[in-house]
Coordinates of C-alpha atoms (C1' of nucleotides) in Angstrom, one line a residue:
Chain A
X1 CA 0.0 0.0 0.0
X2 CA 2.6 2.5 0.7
X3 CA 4.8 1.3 -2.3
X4 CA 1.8 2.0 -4.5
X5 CA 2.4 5.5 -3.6
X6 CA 5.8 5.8 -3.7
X7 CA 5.7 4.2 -7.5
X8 CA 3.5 6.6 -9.0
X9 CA 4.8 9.7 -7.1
X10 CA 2.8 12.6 -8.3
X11 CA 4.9 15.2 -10.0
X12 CA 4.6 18.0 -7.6
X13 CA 6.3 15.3 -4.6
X14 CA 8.7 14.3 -7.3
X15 CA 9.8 17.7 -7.6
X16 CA 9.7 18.0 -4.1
X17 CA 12.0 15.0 -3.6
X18 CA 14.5 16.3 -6.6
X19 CA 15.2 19.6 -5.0
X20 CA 15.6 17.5 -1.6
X21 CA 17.9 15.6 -3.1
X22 CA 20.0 18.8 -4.4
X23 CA 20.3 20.0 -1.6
X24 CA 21.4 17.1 0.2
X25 CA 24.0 16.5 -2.4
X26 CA 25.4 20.3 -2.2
X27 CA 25.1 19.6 2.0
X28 CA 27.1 16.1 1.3
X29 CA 29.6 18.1 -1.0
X30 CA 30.8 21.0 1.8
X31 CA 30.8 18.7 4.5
X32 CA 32.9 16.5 2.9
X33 CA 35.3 18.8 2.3
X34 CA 35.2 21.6 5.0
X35 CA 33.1 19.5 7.8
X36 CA 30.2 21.0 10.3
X37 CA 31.9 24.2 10.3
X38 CA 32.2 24.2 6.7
X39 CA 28.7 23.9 5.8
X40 CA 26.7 26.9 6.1
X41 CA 22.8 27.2 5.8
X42 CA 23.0 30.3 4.3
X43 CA 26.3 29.4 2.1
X44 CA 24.2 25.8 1.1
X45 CA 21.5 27.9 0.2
X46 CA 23.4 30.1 -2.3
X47 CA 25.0 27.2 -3.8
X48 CA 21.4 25.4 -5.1
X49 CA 20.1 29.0 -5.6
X50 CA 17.5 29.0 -2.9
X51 CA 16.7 30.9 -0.1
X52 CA 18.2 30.5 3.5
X53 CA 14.5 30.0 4.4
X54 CA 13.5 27.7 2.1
X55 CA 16.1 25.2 3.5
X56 CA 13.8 24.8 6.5
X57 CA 10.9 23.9 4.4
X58 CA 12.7 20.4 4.1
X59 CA 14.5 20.2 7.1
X60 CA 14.0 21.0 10.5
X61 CA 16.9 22.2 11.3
X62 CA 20.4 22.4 10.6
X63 CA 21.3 19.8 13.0
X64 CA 18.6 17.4 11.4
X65 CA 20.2 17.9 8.0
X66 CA 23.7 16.9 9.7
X67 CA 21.9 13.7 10.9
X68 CA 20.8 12.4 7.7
X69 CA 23.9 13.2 6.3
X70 CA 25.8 11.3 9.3
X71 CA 23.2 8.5 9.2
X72 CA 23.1 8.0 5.4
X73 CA 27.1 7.8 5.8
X74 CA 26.8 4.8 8.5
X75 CA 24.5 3.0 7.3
X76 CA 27.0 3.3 3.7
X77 CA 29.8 2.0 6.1
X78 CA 27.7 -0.7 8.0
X79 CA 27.2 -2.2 4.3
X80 CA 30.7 -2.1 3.7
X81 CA 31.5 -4.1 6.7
X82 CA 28.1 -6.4 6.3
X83 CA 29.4 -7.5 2.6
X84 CA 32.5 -8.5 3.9
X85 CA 31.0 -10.2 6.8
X86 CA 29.1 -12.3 4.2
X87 CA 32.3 -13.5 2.4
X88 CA 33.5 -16.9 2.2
X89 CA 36.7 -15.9 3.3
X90 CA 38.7 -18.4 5.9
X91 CA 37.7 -16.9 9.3
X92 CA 41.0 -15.3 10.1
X93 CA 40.9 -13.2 6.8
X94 CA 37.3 -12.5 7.2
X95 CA 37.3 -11.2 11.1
X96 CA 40.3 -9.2 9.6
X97 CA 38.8 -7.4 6.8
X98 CA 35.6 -6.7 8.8
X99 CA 38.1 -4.3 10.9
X100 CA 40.5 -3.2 7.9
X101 CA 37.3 -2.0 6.0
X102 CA 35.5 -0.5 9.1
X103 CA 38.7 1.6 9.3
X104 CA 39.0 2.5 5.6
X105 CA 35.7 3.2 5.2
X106 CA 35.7 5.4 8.1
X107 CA 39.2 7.4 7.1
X108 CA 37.7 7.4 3.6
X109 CA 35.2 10.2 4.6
X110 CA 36.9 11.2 7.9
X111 CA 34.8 14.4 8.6
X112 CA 31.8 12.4 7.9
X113 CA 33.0 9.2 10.6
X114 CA 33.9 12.0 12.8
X115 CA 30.8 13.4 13.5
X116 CA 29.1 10.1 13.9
X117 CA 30.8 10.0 17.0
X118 CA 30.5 14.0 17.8
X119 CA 27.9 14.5 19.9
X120 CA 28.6 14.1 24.0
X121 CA 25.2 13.5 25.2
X122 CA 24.2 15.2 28.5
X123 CA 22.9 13.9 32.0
X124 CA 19.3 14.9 31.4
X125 CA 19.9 12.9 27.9
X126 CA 21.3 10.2 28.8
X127 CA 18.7 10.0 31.9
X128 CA 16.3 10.0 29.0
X129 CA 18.2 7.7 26.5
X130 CA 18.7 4.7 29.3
X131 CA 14.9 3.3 28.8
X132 CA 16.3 2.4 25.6
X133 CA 16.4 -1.3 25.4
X134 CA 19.2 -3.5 23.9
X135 CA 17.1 -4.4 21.0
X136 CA 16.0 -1.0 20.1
X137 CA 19.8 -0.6 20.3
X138 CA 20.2 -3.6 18.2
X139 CA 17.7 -1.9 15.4
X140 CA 20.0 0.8 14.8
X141 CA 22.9 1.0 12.5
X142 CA 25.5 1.1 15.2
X143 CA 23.8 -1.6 16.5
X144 CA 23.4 -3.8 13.4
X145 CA 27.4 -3.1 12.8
X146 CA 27.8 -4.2 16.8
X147 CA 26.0 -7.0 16.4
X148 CA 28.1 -8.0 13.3
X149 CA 31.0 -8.6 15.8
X150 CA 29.2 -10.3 18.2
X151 CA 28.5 -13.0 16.1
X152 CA 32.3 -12.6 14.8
X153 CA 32.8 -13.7 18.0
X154 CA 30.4 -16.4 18.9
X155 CA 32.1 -17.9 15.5
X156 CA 35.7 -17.8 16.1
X157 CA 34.8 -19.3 19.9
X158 CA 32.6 -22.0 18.1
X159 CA 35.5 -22.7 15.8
X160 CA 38.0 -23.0 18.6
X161 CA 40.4 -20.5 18.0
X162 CA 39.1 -17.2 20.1
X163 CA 39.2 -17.9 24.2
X164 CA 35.8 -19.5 25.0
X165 CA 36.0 -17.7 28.1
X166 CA 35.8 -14.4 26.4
X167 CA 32.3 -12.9 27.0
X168 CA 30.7 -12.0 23.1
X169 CA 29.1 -8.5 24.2
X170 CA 32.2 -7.2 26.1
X171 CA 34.0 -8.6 23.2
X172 CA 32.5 -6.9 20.6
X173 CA 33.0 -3.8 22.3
X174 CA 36.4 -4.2 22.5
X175 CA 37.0 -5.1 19.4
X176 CA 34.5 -2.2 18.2
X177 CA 36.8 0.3 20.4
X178 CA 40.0 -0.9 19.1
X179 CA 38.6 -0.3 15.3
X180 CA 36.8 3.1 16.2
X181 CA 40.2 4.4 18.0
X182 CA 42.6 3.7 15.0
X183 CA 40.4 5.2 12.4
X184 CA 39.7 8.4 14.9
X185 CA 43.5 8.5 15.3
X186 CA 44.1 8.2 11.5
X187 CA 41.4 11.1 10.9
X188 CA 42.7 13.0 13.6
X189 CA 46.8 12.7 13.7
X190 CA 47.2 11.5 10.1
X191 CA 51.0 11.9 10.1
X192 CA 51.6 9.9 13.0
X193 CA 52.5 6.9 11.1
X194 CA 54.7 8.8 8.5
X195 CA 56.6 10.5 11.4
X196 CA 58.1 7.1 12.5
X197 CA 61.5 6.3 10.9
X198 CA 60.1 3.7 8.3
X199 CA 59.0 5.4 5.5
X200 CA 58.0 3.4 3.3
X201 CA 54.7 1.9 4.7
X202 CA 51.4 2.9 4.1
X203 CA 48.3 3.8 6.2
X204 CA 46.9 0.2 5.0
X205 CA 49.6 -1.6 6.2
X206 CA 49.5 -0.2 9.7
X207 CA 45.4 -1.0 9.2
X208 CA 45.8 -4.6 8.8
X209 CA 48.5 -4.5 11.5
X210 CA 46.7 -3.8 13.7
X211 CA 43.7 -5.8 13.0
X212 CA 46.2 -8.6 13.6
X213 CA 47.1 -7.2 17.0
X214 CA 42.9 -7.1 17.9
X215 CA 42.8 -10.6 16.5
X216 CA 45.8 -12.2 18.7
X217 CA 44.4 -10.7 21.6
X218 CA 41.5 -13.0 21.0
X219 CA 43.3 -15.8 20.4
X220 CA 43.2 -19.2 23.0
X221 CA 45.7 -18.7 25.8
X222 CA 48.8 -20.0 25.5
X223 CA 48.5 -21.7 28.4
X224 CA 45.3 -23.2 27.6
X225 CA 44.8 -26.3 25.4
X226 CA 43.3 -25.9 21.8
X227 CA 39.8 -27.3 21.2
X228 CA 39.5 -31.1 21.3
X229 CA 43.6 -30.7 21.1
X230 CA 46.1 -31.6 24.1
X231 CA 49.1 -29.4 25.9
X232 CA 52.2 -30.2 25.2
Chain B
X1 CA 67.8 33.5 36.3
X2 CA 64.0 32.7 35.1
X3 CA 62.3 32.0 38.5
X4 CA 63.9 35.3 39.8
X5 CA 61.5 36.9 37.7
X6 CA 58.5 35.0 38.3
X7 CA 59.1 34.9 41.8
X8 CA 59.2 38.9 42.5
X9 CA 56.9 40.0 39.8
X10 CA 55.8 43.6 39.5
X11 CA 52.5 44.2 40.6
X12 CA 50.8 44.6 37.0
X13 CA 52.2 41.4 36.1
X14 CA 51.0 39.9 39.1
X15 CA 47.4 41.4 38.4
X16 CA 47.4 40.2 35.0
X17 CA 48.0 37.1 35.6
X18 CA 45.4 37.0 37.8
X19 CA 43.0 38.1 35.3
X20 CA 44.2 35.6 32.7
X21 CA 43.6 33.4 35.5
X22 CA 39.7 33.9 36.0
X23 CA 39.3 34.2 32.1
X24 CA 41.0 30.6 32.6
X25 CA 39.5 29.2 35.2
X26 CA 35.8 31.0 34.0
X27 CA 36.3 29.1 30.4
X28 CA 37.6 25.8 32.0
X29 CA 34.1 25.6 34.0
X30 CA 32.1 27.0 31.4
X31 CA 33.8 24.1 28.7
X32 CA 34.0 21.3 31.2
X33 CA 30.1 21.4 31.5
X34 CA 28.9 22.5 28.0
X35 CA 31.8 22.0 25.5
X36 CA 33.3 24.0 22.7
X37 CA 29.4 25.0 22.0
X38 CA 28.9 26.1 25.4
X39 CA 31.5 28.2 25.4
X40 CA 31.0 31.5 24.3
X41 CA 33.4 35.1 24.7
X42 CA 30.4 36.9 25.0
X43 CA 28.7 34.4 27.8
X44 CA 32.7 34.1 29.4
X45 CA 33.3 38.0 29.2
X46 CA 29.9 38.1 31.2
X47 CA 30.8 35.5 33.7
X48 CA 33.8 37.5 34.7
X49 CA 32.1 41.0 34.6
X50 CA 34.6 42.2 31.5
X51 CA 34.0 43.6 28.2
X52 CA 33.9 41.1 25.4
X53 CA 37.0 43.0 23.9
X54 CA 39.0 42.4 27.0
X55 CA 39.4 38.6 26.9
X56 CA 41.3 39.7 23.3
X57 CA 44.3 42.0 25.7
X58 CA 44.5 38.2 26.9
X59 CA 43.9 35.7 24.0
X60 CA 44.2 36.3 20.5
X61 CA 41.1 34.5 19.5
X62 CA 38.7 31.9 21.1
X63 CA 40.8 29.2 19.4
X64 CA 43.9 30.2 21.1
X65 CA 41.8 30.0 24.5
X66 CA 40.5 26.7 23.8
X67 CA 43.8 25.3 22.4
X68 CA 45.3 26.3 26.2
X69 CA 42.1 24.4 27.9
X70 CA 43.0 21.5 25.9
X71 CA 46.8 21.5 26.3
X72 CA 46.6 21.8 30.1
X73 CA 44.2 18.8 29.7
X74 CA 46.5 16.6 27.9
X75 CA 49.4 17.8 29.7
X76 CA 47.5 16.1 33.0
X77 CA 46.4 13.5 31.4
X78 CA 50.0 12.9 30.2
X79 CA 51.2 13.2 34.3
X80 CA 48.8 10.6 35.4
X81 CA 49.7 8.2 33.1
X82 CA 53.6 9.2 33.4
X83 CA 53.5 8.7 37.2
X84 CA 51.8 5.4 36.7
X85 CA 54.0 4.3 34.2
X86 CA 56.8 5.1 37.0
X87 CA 55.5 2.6 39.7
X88 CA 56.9 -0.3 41.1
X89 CA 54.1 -2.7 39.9
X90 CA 54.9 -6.2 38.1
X91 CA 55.2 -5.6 34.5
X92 CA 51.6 -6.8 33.2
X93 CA 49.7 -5.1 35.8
X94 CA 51.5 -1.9 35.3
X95 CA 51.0 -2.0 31.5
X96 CA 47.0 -2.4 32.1
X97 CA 46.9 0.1 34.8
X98 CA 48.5 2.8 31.6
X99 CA 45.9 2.0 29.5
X100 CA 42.9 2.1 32.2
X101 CA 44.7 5.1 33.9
X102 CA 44.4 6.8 30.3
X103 CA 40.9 6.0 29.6
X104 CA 39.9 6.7 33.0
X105 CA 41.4 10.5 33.0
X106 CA 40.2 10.5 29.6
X107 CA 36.7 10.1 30.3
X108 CA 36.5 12.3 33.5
X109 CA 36.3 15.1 31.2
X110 CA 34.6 14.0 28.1
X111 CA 34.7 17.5 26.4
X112 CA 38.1 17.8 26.6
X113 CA 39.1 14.9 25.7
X114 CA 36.9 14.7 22.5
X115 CA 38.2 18.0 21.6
X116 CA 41.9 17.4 22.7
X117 CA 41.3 15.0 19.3
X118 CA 38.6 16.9 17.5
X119 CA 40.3 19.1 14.7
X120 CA 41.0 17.3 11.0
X121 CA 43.7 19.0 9.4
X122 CA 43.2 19.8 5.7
X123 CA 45.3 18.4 2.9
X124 CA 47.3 22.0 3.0
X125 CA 47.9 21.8 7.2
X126 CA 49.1 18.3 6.2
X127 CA 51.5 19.4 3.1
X128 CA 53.0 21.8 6.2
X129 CA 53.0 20.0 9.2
X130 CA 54.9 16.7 7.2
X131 CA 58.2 19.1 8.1
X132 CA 57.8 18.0 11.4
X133 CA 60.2 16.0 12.3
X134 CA 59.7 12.3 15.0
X135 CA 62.0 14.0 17.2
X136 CA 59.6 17.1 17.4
X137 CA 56.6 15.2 18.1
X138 CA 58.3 13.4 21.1
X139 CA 58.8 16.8 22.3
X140 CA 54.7 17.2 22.4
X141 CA 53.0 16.0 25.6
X142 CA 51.1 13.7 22.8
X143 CA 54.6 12.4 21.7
X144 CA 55.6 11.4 25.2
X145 CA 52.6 10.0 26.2
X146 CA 53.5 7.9 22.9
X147 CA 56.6 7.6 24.2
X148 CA 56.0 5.7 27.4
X149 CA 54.3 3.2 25.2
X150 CA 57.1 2.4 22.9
X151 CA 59.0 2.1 26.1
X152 CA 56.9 0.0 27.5
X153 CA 57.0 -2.7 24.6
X154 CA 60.3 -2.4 24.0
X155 CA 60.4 -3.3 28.3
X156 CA 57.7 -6.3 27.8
X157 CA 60.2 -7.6 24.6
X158 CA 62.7 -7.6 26.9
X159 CA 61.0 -9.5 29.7
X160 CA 60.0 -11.8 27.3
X161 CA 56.2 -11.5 27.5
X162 CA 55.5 -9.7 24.4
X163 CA 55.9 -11.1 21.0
X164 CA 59.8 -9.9 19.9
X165 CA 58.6 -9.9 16.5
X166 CA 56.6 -7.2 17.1
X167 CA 57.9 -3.4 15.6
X168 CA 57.7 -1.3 18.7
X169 CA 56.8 1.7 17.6
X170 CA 53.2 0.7 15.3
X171 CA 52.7 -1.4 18.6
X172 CA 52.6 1.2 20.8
X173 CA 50.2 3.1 17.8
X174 CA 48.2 -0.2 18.2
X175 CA 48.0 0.3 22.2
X176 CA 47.1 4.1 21.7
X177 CA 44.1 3.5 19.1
X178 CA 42.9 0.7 21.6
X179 CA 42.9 2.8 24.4
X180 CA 42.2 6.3 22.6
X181 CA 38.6 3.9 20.9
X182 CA 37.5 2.8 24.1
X183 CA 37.6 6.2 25.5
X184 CA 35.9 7.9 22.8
X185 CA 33.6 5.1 22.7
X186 CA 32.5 5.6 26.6
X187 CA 32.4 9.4 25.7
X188 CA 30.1 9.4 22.5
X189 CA 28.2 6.3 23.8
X190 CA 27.9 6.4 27.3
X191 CA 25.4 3.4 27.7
X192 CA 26.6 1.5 25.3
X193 CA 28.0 -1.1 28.3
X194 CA 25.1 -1.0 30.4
X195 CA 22.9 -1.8 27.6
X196 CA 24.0 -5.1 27.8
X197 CA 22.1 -8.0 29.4
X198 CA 24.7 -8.2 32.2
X199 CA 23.8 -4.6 34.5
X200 CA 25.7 -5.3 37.3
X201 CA 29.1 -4.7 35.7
X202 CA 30.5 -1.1 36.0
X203 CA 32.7 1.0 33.7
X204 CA 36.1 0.3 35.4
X205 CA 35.6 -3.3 34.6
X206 CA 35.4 -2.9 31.3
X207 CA 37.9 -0.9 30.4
X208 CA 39.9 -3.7 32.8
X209 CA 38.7 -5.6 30.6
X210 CA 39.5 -4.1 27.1
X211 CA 43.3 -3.9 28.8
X212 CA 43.8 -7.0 29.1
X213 CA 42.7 -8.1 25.7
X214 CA 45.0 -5.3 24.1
X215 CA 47.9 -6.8 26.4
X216 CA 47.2 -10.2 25.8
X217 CA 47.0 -9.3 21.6
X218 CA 51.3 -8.7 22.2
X219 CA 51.7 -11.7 24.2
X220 CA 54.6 -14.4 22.8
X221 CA 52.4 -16.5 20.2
X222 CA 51.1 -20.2 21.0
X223 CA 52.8 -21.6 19.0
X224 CA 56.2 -20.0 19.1
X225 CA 58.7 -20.3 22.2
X226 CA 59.0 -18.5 24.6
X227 CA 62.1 -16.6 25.3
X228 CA 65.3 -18.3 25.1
X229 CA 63.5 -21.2 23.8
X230 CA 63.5 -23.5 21.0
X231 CA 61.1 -23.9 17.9
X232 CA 59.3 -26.9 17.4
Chain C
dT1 C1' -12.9 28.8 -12.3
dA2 C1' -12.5 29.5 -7.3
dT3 C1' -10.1 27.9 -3.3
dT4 C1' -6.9 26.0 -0.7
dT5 C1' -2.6 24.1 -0.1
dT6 C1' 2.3 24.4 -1.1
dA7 C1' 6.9 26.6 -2.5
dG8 C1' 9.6 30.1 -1.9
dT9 C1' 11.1 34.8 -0.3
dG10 C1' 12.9 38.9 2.3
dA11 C1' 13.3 41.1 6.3
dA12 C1' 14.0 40.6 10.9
dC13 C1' 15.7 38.5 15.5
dA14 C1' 19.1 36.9 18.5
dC15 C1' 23.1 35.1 18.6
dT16 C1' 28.3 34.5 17.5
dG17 C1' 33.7 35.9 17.1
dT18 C1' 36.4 39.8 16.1
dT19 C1' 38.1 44.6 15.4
dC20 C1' 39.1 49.3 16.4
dA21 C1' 38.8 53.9 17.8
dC22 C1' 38.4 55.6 22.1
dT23 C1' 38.8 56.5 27.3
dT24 C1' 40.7 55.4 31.6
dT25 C1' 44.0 53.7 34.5
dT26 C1' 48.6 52.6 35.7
dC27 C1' 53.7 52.8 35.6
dG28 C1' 58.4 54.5 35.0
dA29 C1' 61.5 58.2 34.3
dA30 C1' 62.6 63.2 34.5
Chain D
dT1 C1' 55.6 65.0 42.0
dT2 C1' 54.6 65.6 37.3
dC3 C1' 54.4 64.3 32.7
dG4 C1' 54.3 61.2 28.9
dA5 C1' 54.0 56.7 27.4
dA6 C1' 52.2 52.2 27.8
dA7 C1' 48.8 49.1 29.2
dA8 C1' 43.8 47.9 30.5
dG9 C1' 39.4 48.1 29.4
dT10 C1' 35.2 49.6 26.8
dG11 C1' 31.3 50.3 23.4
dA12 C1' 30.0 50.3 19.0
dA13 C1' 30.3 48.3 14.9
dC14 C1' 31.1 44.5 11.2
dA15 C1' 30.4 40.3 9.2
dG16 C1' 28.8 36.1 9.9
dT17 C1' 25.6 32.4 11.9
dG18 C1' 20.8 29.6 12.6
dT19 C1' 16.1 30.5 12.7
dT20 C1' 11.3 32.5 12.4
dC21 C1' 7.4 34.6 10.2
dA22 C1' 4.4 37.4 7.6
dC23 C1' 4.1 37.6 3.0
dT24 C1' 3.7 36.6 -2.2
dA25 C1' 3.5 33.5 -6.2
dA26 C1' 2.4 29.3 -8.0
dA27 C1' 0.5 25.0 -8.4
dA28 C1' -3.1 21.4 -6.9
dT29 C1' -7.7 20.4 -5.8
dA30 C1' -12.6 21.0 -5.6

DNA sequence: TATTTTAGTGAACACTGTTCACTTTTCGAA
DNA sequence: TTCGAAAAGTGAACAGTGTTCACTAAAATA
């Protein structure tokens, strides 16, 4: 019933949508390249020939503008990540490029990862934001990508090579932190890995060494036996 | 020769320091509760009963103020980790006490923290600051903080408990974006870990927890020996 | 065709950071 | 102590921001 609709837009919403659309894209295009600062209302509005005004008969606000731009970006990313999640990759590789490509997917479109993460919510917000429940959590992009590792987990345990004693959720997070942190430390202090005396690698080296690193970490014990396998 | 001077200032000095101080202290309380946003000359200039034009005798722009906020942050930050970093711990506890000691300080004051890491240089900022040299950076309280991490592989190397194959430097970048993720992660989604079905675990544990799977990611390998051992 | 809904505008409001000519205060040397 | 210079502090203004609202023009509907 509502895809009825949808299909045979009439003209005057399909106009509507197209000049939505242009304004997203010039929004999408200064953000990119200058970030929140960057992009102005009333500069937006001169670029698609409009109004400031008539900016706010499509969007609330400025902030809500930001947030489909951030969302739109995330949900882009969580794609990424859920492709590769899909692969039939060996499990090593796979749990490794789900991190590598969280990461360059992130530093692709730094200012746009960035502010994902921008906001620093409040105590009266967070008050507010705690009846959420974990699968209205789990509904959400963020989530959807969270829950991505959590099964990355429950995998490698089930095929004996992460710790069984490792909990999935705190897991995930952890894993989730380590990826977050590089690509926020790439965006942010992008010559950190050129300053070191080794010139010649690259930002995707470092990437996938550290996804190694994450990976070891979850690794059975050393001082534990393998599955179904005996200690030396 | 230098503390002569500071220690019998004139008068004028004296009171303008004492100025600078209240703009300081005004903005650090004014930041520490509403962020970059919440901070405004006009609202500060208020708060101290000056003219908006006066906090410019003292700072050359709101940047320059905020850059100072943030500096003094990291440059605490940078002591409490130091100082823990100096203890007489055993080696593996005092490696996870750094990283929880960093995350910890780190989220105690979100705002700064977020915004010690918030700006993205642009490709022209990057074309100038590639002069910089490694040496330089160590000389920033980011670079030493950086610092006592490479230290602190090269230490667990040498005792034998992390991986010798492991490049010191990049490993230290590892242990930073681990520890710098988590942090931001706390800060951007607060109840992200109590969201979980588990509600009786706190904060501090889980960043205990991340720790140790970042230390135990550099352990020696399963399956090679350990120090001054032989290969199978 | 008449009416109502929608698209779009321009002026205004309340902010912001910043500058600058200007006054007042303070300080050091004659 | 007095005088001139330097510093401290101010108010008004500039350019910019997000946002609102009464208004017009155009399109959709009856």
């Amino acid at each position: 019933m509502d895809s009825d609709y949808t299909l045979e837009q009439t003209p005057a919403t399909r106009r509507r949508n197209k000049v939505r659309e242009a304004i997203l894209a010039a929004a999408e295009r200064m953000f990119a390249k200058e970030g929140e600062s960057g992009l102005s209302i009333r500069r937006l509005a001169e670029e698609i020939d409009y109004s400031p005004s008539a900016i706010y008969k499509y969007f609330g606000s400025k902030e809500e503008l930001l947030e489909e731009l951030k969302d739109s970006f995330f949900e882009r990313l969580l794609e990424q990540v859920d492709r590769v999640s899909a692969t039939s990759m060996n499990f090593h590789d796979r749990a490794r490029a789900c991190v590598t490509t969280y990461v360059s997917t992130a530093t692709a479109r730094p200012h746009h990862y960035a502010a994902a993460f921008s906001s620093i919510p409040t105590r009266e917000e967070l008050a507010a934001r705690r009846q959420l429940s974990w699968d209205d959590f789990l509904a959400t992009p963020k989530g959807q990508a969270f829950k991505i590792l959590v099964d990355l987990v429950e995998e490698g345990q089930g095929l004996g090579v992460f710790d069984p004693a490792l909990e999935p959720v705190k897991t995930a997070k952890s894993i989730w932190a380590s990826s977050h942190g590089l690509a926020l430390l790439m965006i942010h202090m992008p010559l950190l890995p050129d300053v070191q005396p080794c010139p010649t690698q690259t930002d995707g080296d470092f990437v996938a060494y550290h996804a190694d690193i994450v990976m070891r970490g979850l690794a059975v014990p050393a001082d534990l036996p393998h599955k179904n396998g005996t200690r030396s």
